Each structure stands twice: as C-alpha cells, then as structure tokens.
mmCIF file with all atom_site columns, C-alpha atoms in Angstrom:
data_model
loop_
_atom_site.group_PDB
_atom_site.id
_atom_site.type_symbol
_atom_site.label_atom_id
_atom_site.label_alt_id
_atom_site.label_comp_id
_atom_site.label_asym_id
_atom_site.label_entity_id
_atom_site.label_seq_id
_atom_site.pdbx_PDB_ins_code
_atom_site.Cartn_x
_atom_site.Cartn_y
_atom_site.Cartn_z
_atom_site.occupancy
_atom_site.B_iso_or_equiv
_atom_site.pdbx_formal_charge
_atom_site.auth_seq_id
_atom_site.auth_comp_id
_atom_site.auth_asym_id
_atom_site.auth_atom_id
_atom_site.pdbx_PDB_model_num
ATOM 1   C CA . UNK A 1 1   ? -57.099 -13.284 -20.694 1.00 68.00 ? 1110 UNK A CA 1
ATOM 2   C CA . UNK A 1 2   ? -57.546 -11.908 -17.183 1.00 77.00 ? 1111 UNK A CA 1
ATOM 3   C CA . UNK A 1 3   ? -54.665 -10.956 -14.927 1.00 72.00 ? 1112 UNK A CA 1
ATOM 4   C CA . UNK A 1 4   ? -55.371 -13.958 -12.688 1.00 79.00 ? 1113 UNK A CA 1
ATOM 5   C CA . UNK A 1 5   ? -55.308 -16.337 -15.673 1.00 78.00 ? 1114 UNK A CA 1
ATOM 6   C CA . UNK A 1 6   ? -52.019 -14.776 -16.771 1.00 75.00 ? 1115 UNK A CA 1
ATOM 7   C CA . UNK A 1 7   ? -50.522 -15.190 -13.275 1.00 71.00 ? 1116 UNK A CA 1
ATOM 8   C CA . UNK A 1 8   ? -51.707 -18.809 -13.152 1.00 78.00 ? 1117 UNK A CA 1
ATOM 9   C CA . UNK A 1 9   ? -50.159 -19.491 -16.575 1.00 77.00 ? 1118 UNK A CA 1
ATOM 10  C CA . UNK A 1 10  ? -46.844 -17.957 -15.474 1.00 77.00 ? 1119 UNK A CA 1
ATOM 11  C CA . UNK A 1 11  ? -46.814 -19.982 -12.241 1.00 77.00 ? 1120 UNK A CA 1
ATOM 12  C CA . UNK A 1 12  ? -47.532 -23.244 -14.079 1.00 81.00 ? 1121 UNK A CA 1
ATOM 13  C CA . UNK A 1 13  ? -44.834 -22.449 -16.645 1.00 74.00 ? 1122 UNK A CA 1
ATOM 14  C CA . UNK A 1 14  ? -42.331 -21.667 -13.897 1.00 77.00 ? 1123 UNK A CA 1
ATOM 15  C CA . UNK A 1 15  ? -43.048 -25.008 -12.205 1.00 76.00 ? 1124 UNK A CA 1
ATOM 16  C CA . UNK A 1 16  ? -42.915 -27.002 -15.427 1.00 76.00 ? 1125 UNK A CA 1
ATOM 17  C CA . UNK A 1 17  ? -39.978 -28.583 -17.231 1.00 76.00 ? 1126 UNK A CA 1
ATOM 18  C CA . UNK A 1 18  ? -40.594 -26.366 -20.261 1.00 77.00 ? 1127 UNK A CA 1
ATOM 19  C CA . UNK A 1 19  ? -38.031 -23.763 -21.243 1.00 77.00 ? 1128 UNK A CA 1
ATOM 20  C CA . UNK A 1 20  ? -40.078 -21.818 -23.797 1.00 82.00 ? 1129 UNK A CA 1
ATOM 21  C CA . UNK A 1 21  ? -43.792 -21.170 -24.308 1.00 79.00 ? 1130 UNK A CA 1
ATOM 22  C CA . UNK A 1 22  ? -45.585 -19.149 -27.005 1.00 83.00 ? 1131 UNK A CA 1
ATOM 23  C CA . UNK A 1 23  ? -49.318 -18.539 -26.736 1.00 81.00 ? 1132 UNK A CA 1
ATOM 24  C CA . UNK A 1 24  ? -51.660 -16.616 -29.065 1.00 80.00 ? 1133 UNK A CA 1
ATOM 25  C CA . UNK A 1 25  ? -55.359 -15.988 -28.528 1.00 79.00 ? 1134 UNK A CA 1
ATOM 26  C CA . UNK A 1 26  ? -56.786 -13.464 -30.992 1.00 80.00 ? 1135 UNK A CA 1
ATOM 27  C CA . UNK A 1 27  ? -54.901 -10.191 -30.507 1.00 81.00 ? 1136 UNK A CA 1
ATOM 28  C CA . UNK A 1 28  ? -53.271 -11.452 -27.301 1.00 76.00 ? 1137 UNK A CA 1
ATOM 29  C CA . UNK A 1 29  ? -49.769 -12.935 -27.647 1.00 82.00 ? 1138 UNK A CA 1
ATOM 30  C CA . UNK A 1 30  ? -47.300 -13.920 -24.946 1.00 81.00 ? 1139 UNK A CA 1
ATOM 31  C CA . UNK A 1 31  ? -43.871 -15.562 -24.955 1.00 82.00 ? 1140 UNK A CA 1
ATOM 32  C CA . UNK A 1 32  ? -42.360 -17.009 -21.810 1.00 78.00 ? 1141 UNK A CA 1
ATOM 33  C CA . UNK A 1 33  ? -38.792 -18.277 -21.684 1.00 80.00 ? 1142 UNK A CA 1
ATOM 34  C CA . UNK A 1 34  ? -36.526 -19.645 -18.960 1.00 75.00 ? 1143 UNK A CA 1
ATOM 35  C CA . UNK A 1 35  ? -32.773 -19.925 -19.140 1.00 73.00 ? 1144 UNK A CA 1
ATOM 36  C CA . UNK A 1 36  ? -31.723 -23.415 -20.166 1.00 63.00 ? 1145 UNK A CA 1
ATOM 37  C CA . UNK A 1 37  ? -29.955 -25.295 -17.388 1.00 60.00 ? 1146 UNK A CA 1
ATOM 38  C CA . UNK A 1 38  ? -26.182 -25.460 -17.693 1.00 57.00 ? 1147 UNK A CA 1
ATOM 39  C CA . UNK A 1 39  ? -24.877 -29.003 -17.688 1.00 56.00 ? 1148 UNK A CA 1
ATOM 40  C CA . UNK A 1 40  ? -21.220 -29.610 -16.981 1.00 58.00 ? 1149 UNK A CA 1
ATOM 41  C CA . UNK A 1 41  ? -19.528 -32.924 -17.513 1.00 58.00 ? 1150 UNK A CA 1
ATOM 42  C CA . UNK A 1 42  ? -17.073 -34.261 -14.964 1.00 57.00 ? 1151 UNK A CA 1
ATOM 43  C CA . UNK A 1 43  ? -14.833 -37.111 -16.050 1.00 59.00 ? 1152 UNK A CA 1
ATOM 44  C CA . UNK A 1 44  ? -15.476 -40.325 -14.121 1.00 60.00 ? 1153 UNK A CA 1
ATOM 45  C CA . UNK A 1 45  ? -11.815 -40.678 -13.191 1.00 60.00 ? 1154 UNK A CA 1
ATOM 46  C CA . UNK A 1 46  ? -11.149 -37.067 -12.216 1.00 57.00 ? 1155 UNK A CA 1
ATOM 47  C CA . UNK A 1 47  ? -7.766  -36.715 -10.544 1.00 61.00 ? 1156 UNK A CA 1
ATOM 48  C CA . UNK A 1 48  ? -7.869  -36.124 -6.808  1.00 61.00 ? 1157 UNK A CA 1
ATOM 49  C CA . UNK A 1 49  ? -5.852  -33.116 -5.723  1.00 63.00 ? 1158 UNK A CA 1
ATOM 50  C CA . UNK A 1 50  ? -4.681  -33.356 -2.131  1.00 64.00 ? 1159 UNK A CA 1
ATOM 51  C CA . UNK A 1 51  ? -5.495  -30.428 0.137   1.00 63.00 ? 1160 UNK A CA 1
ATOM 52  C CA . UNK A 1 52  ? -2.649  -28.151 1.110   1.00 60.00 ? 1161 UNK A CA 1
ATOM 53  C CA . UNK A 1 53  ? -1.445  -28.446 4.687   1.00 60.00 ? 1162 UNK A CA 1
ATOM 54  C CA . UNK A 1 54  ? -3.064  -25.937 7.025   1.00 56.00 ? 1163 UNK A CA 1
ATOM 55  C CA . UNK A 1 55  ? 0.283   -24.268 7.778   1.00 54.00 ? 1164 UNK A CA 1
ATOM 56  C CA . UNK A 1 56  ? 0.902   -23.571 4.068   1.00 51.00 ? 1165 UNK A CA 1
ATOM 57  C CA . UNK A 1 57  ? -2.428  -21.814 3.517   1.00 51.00 ? 1166 UNK A CA 1
ATOM 58  C CA . UNK A 1 58  ? -2.063  -18.063 3.914   1.00 56.00 ? 1167 UNK A CA 1
ATOM 59  C CA . UNK A 1 59  ? -4.862  -16.114 5.463   1.00 54.00 ? 1168 UNK A CA 1
ATOM 60  C CA . UNK A 1 60  ? -6.205  -13.572 2.976   1.00 52.00 ? 1169 UNK A CA 1
ATOM 61  C CA . UNK A 1 61  ? -7.557  -10.566 4.791   1.00 61.00 ? 1170 UNK A CA 1
ATOM 62  C CA . UNK A 1 62  ? -10.457 -8.932  3.017   1.00 76.00 ? 1171 UNK A CA 1
ATOM 63  C CA . UNK A 1 63  ? -10.443 -5.141  2.951   1.00 80.00 ? 1172 UNK A CA 1
ATOM 64  C CA . UNK A 1 64  ? -13.910 -3.738  3.728   1.00 92.00 ? 1173 UNK A CA 1
ATOM 65  C CA . UNK A 1 65  ? -15.676 -1.816  0.979   1.00 93.00 ? 1174 UNK A CA 1
ATOM 66  C CA . UNK A 1 66  ? -18.573 0.583   0.530   1.00 93.00 ? 1175 UNK A CA 1
ATOM 67  C CA . UNK A 1 67  ? -20.915 -1.252  -1.856  1.00 92.00 ? 1176 UNK A CA 1
ATOM 68  C CA . UNK A 1 68  ? -23.627 -0.118  -4.252  1.00 93.00 ? 1177 UNK A CA 1
ATOM 69  C CA . UNK A 1 69  ? -27.073 -0.372  -2.617  1.00 92.00 ? 1178 UNK A CA 1
ATOM 70  C CA . UNK A 1 70  ? -28.697 -0.742  -6.059  1.00 91.00 ? 1179 UNK A CA 1
ATOM 71  C CA . UNK A 1 71  ? -27.876 -0.815  -9.775  1.00 92.00 ? 1180 UNK A CA 1
ATOM 72  C CA . UNK A 1 72  ? -27.184 2.640   -11.164 1.00 93.00 ? 1181 UNK A CA 1
ATOM 73  C CA . UNK A 1 73  ? -24.666 5.240   -12.259 1.00 94.00 ? 1182 UNK A CA 1
ATOM 74  C CA . UNK A 1 74  ? -21.869 6.117   -9.810  1.00 95.00 ? 1183 UNK A CA 1
ATOM 75  C CA . UNK A 1 75  ? -21.195 9.800   -9.160  1.00 95.00 ? 1184 UNK A CA 1
ATOM 76  C CA . UNK A 1 76  ? -18.279 10.904  -6.995  1.00 93.00 ? 1185 UNK A CA 1
ATOM 77  C CA . UNK A 1 77  ? -19.519 14.521  -6.691  1.00 93.00 ? 1186 UNK A CA 1
ATOM 78  C CA . UNK A 1 78  ? -22.893 16.213  -6.181  1.00 92.00 ? 1187 UNK A CA 1
ATOM 79  C CA . UNK A 1 79  ? -22.550 18.064  -9.525  1.00 90.00 ? 1188 UNK A CA 1
ATOM 80  C CA . UNK A 1 80  ? -20.055 17.999  -12.433 1.00 88.00 ? 1189 UNK A CA 1
ATOM 81  C CA . UNK A 1 81  ? -18.412 21.302  -11.460 1.00 91.00 ? 1190 UNK A CA 1
ATOM 82  C CA . UNK A 1 82  ? -18.117 20.447  -7.757  1.00 93.00 ? 1191 UNK A CA 1
ATOM 83  C CA . UNK A 1 83  ? -15.330 18.528  -5.995  1.00 94.00 ? 1192 UNK A CA 1
ATOM 84  C CA . UNK A 1 84  ? -15.882 14.844  -5.111  1.00 94.00 ? 1193 UNK A CA 1
ATOM 85  C CA . UNK A 1 85  ? -17.476 13.912  -1.799  1.00 95.00 ? 1194 UNK A CA 1
ATOM 86  C CA . UNK A 1 86  ? -14.318 12.013  -0.780  1.00 94.00 ? 1195 UNK A CA 1
ATOM 87  C CA . UNK A 1 87  ? -10.819 11.312  -2.094  1.00 93.00 ? 1196 UNK A CA 1
ATOM 88  C CA . UNK A 1 88  ? -8.291  8.625   -1.242  1.00 92.00 ? 1197 UNK A CA 1
ATOM 89  C CA . UNK A 1 89  ? -6.915  9.303   2.234   1.00 93.00 ? 1198 UNK A CA 1
ATOM 90  C CA . UNK A 1 90  ? -9.929  11.313  3.445   1.00 94.00 ? 1199 UNK A CA 1
ATOM 91  C CA . UNK A 1 91  ? -11.206 10.600  6.957   1.00 95.00 ? 1200 UNK A CA 1
ATOM 92  C CA . UNK A 1 92  ? -15.023 10.336  7.041   1.00 95.00 ? 1201 UNK A CA 1
ATOM 93  C CA . UNK A 1 93  ? -17.612 9.978   9.784   1.00 94.00 ? 1202 UNK A CA 1
ATOM 94  C CA . UNK A 1 94  ? -20.265 7.270   9.957   1.00 94.00 ? 1203 UNK A CA 1
ATOM 95  C CA . UNK A 1 95  ? -23.270 8.305   7.845   1.00 94.00 ? 1204 UNK A CA 1
ATOM 96  C CA . UNK A 1 96  ? -21.363 10.939  5.856   1.00 94.00 ? 1205 UNK A CA 1
ATOM 97  C CA . UNK A 1 97  ? -22.212 10.844  2.127   1.00 94.00 ? 1206 UNK A CA 1
ATOM 98  C CA . UNK A 1 98  ? -19.305 9.334   0.148   1.00 95.00 ? 1207 UNK A CA 1
ATOM 99  C CA . UNK A 1 99  ? -20.951 9.168   -3.310  1.00 95.00 ? 1208 UNK A CA 1
ATOM 100 C CA . UNK A 1 100 ? -24.242 9.110   -5.210  1.00 94.00 ? 1209 UNK A CA 1
ATOM 101 C CA . UNK A 1 101 ? -25.931 6.367   -7.222  1.00 94.00 ? 1210 UNK A CA 1
ATOM 102 C CA . UNK A 1 102 ? -28.427 7.507   -9.843  1.00 93.00 ? 1211 UNK A CA 1
ATOM 103 C CA . UNK A 1 103 ? -31.212 5.095   -10.685 1.00 89.00 ? 1212 UNK A CA 1
ATOM 104 C CA . UNK A 1 104 ? -34.267 6.020   -12.736 1.00 88.00 ? 1213 UNK A CA 1
ATOM 105 C CA . UNK A 1 105 ? -33.493 9.761   -12.451 1.00 87.00 ? 1214 UNK A CA 1
ATOM 106 C CA . UNK A 1 106 ? -33.316 9.511   -8.658  1.00 89.00 ? 1215 UNK A CA 1
ATOM 107 C CA . UNK A 1 107 ? -30.117 10.317  -6.762  1.00 91.00 ? 1216 UNK A CA 1
ATOM 108 C CA . UNK A 1 108 ? -29.415 8.000   -3.831  1.00 92.00 ? 1217 UNK A CA 1
ATOM 109 C CA . UNK A 1 109 ? -26.817 9.122   -1.279  1.00 94.00 ? 1218 UNK A CA 1
ATOM 110 C CA . UNK A 1 110 ? -24.428 6.352   -0.220  1.00 94.00 ? 1219 UNK A CA 1
ATOM 111 C CA . UNK A 1 111 ? -23.267 6.854   3.394   1.00 94.00 ? 1220 UNK A CA 1
ATOM 112 C CA . UNK A 1 112 ? -20.046 5.734   5.062   1.00 94.00 ? 1221 UNK A CA 1
ATOM 113 C CA . UNK A 1 113 ? -20.773 2.576   7.097   1.00 93.00 ? 1222 UNK A CA 1
ATOM 114 C CA . UNK A 1 114 ? -18.513 3.676   9.979   1.00 93.00 ? 1223 UNK A CA 1
ATOM 115 C CA . UNK A 1 115 ? -15.849 6.208   10.927  1.00 95.00 ? 1224 UNK A CA 1
ATOM 116 C CA . UNK A 1 116 ? -13.105 5.358   8.463   1.00 94.00 ? 1225 UNK A CA 1
ATOM 117 C CA . UNK A 1 117 ? -10.345 6.441   6.090   1.00 94.00 ? 1226 UNK A CA 1
ATOM 118 C CA . UNK A 1 118 ? -10.980 6.031   2.361   1.00 94.00 ? 1227 UNK A CA 1
ATOM 119 C CA . UNK A 1 119 ? -8.278  3.759   0.972   1.00 93.00 ? 1228 UNK A CA 1
ATOM 120 C CA . UNK A 1 120 ? -9.227  3.638   -2.700  1.00 92.00 ? 1229 UNK A CA 1
ATOM 121 C CA . UNK A 1 121 ? -12.079 4.801   -4.947  1.00 93.00 ? 1230 UNK A CA 1
ATOM 122 C CA . UNK A 1 122 ? -12.763 1.865   -7.292  1.00 93.00 ? 1231 UNK A CA 1
ATOM 123 C CA . UNK A 1 123 ? -15.295 3.435   -9.697  1.00 92.00 ? 1232 UNK A CA 1
ATOM 124 C CA . UNK A 1 124 ? -14.875 6.268   -12.179 1.00 91.00 ? 1233 UNK A CA 1
ATOM 125 C CA . UNK A 1 125 ? -17.383 9.108   -12.217 1.00 91.00 ? 1234 UNK A CA 1
ATOM 126 C CA . UNK A 1 126 ? -20.335 8.227   -14.472 1.00 92.00 ? 1235 UNK A CA 1
ATOM 127 C CA . UNK A 1 127 ? -19.529 4.497   -14.499 1.00 94.00 ? 1236 UNK A CA 1
ATOM 128 C CA . UNK A 1 128 ? -22.294 1.897   -14.084 1.00 94.00 ? 1237 UNK A CA 1
ATOM 129 C CA . UNK A 1 129 ? -22.364 0.116   -10.715 1.00 92.00 ? 1238 UNK A CA 1
ATOM 130 C CA . UNK A 1 130 ? -24.003 -3.259  -10.085 1.00 92.00 ? 1239 UNK A CA 1
ATOM 131 C CA . UNK A 1 131 ? -25.918 -4.128  -6.903  1.00 91.00 ? 1240 UNK A CA 1
ATOM 132 C CA . UNK A 1 132 ? -23.452 -5.045  -4.145  1.00 91.00 ? 1241 UNK A CA 1
ATOM 133 C CA . UNK A 1 133 ? -20.397 -4.050  -6.213  1.00 93.00 ? 1242 UNK A CA 1
ATOM 134 C CA . UNK A 1 134 ? -17.521 -2.446  -4.308  1.00 93.00 ? 1243 UNK A CA 1
ATOM 135 C CA . UNK A 1 135 ? -17.384 1.312   -4.918  1.00 94.00 ? 1244 UNK A CA 1
ATOM 136 C CA . UNK A 1 136 ? -14.523 2.196   -2.608  1.00 94.00 ? 1245 UNK A CA 1
ATOM 137 C CA . UNK A 1 137 ? -12.308 0.497   -0.041  1.00 94.00 ? 1246 UNK A CA 1
ATOM 138 C CA . UNK A 1 138 ? -11.876 1.870   3.467   1.00 94.00 ? 1247 UNK A CA 1
ATOM 139 C CA . UNK A 1 139 ? -10.069 1.254   6.728   1.00 93.00 ? 1248 UNK A CA 1
ATOM 140 C CA . UNK A 1 140 ? -12.167 1.587   9.891   1.00 91.00 ? 1249 UNK A CA 1
ATOM 141 C CA . UNK A 1 141 ? -10.896 4.075   12.487  1.00 87.00 ? 1250 UNK A CA 1
#
C-alpha cells in the first residue's frame, strides 16, 4: 500500500461513521480507531433552575498565570544543584526566564510575560506539565 493510498484510507475512515477498522493485506496490517461518541441523556422534564439576580453574582477575578508552552517536565532551576530561577515574592522583568520545560531531551526556557511579582509556584520540580497548564501565578507590576 502506497503512502497516498494510506492517507486516502485514513481520510475516508475519518469522514465515515465507523469507529474501528482493521485491514490486512499480506504482511501489511493496520488498525484505525476513533473514540466512541459520548451520549448523555437529559430527562424530558428537567427542572428549570432560575438564574440568580445580577446583584447576587460575585465577580470572580482570575489571577494571571505563566502557562506551559508545551507538554513536558517542569524544572524550577537550571540544574539540580542550583537555586530556582524564581521563588514566591520575587520581582521579575518581562522576558526573564522563570522555569524550564523539558520535552524530548530539549530544554525550553519559559519567560515572564511581563514585569511582575511571582505570587505562587504551582508545580513541583520534576513534575509533568500539560500544554497550557498554569505553572505559576503572578501579579503584574
């Protein structure tokens, strides 16, 4: 099977209503699988909950955070025996490195998005970080 035939097969499978496909041709074998759709049932006579009055709704202020630019391992310091880049309460300049994310044996420096004060470091050294996950909270200066 050529690459183009394989790409065509994958595209047709993706556009189909099938959830699983197994194909064997001689020594060539392929299995394609999509996640099954999640179906939730809602009762026909679901109770209606009235909205709270606007005055009773409190405004929740979101604290800005430095987020992971990719999936990887969080490192607070450049090396195990060295001090962390930043600690809670440190004042940092825009672009200053605040931590590292290791992905596929590559160290990516994570810069401060603005001049700020680090409010809280949310990840432990060596902990896995997901894409877009908050690594530390800060207060802009």
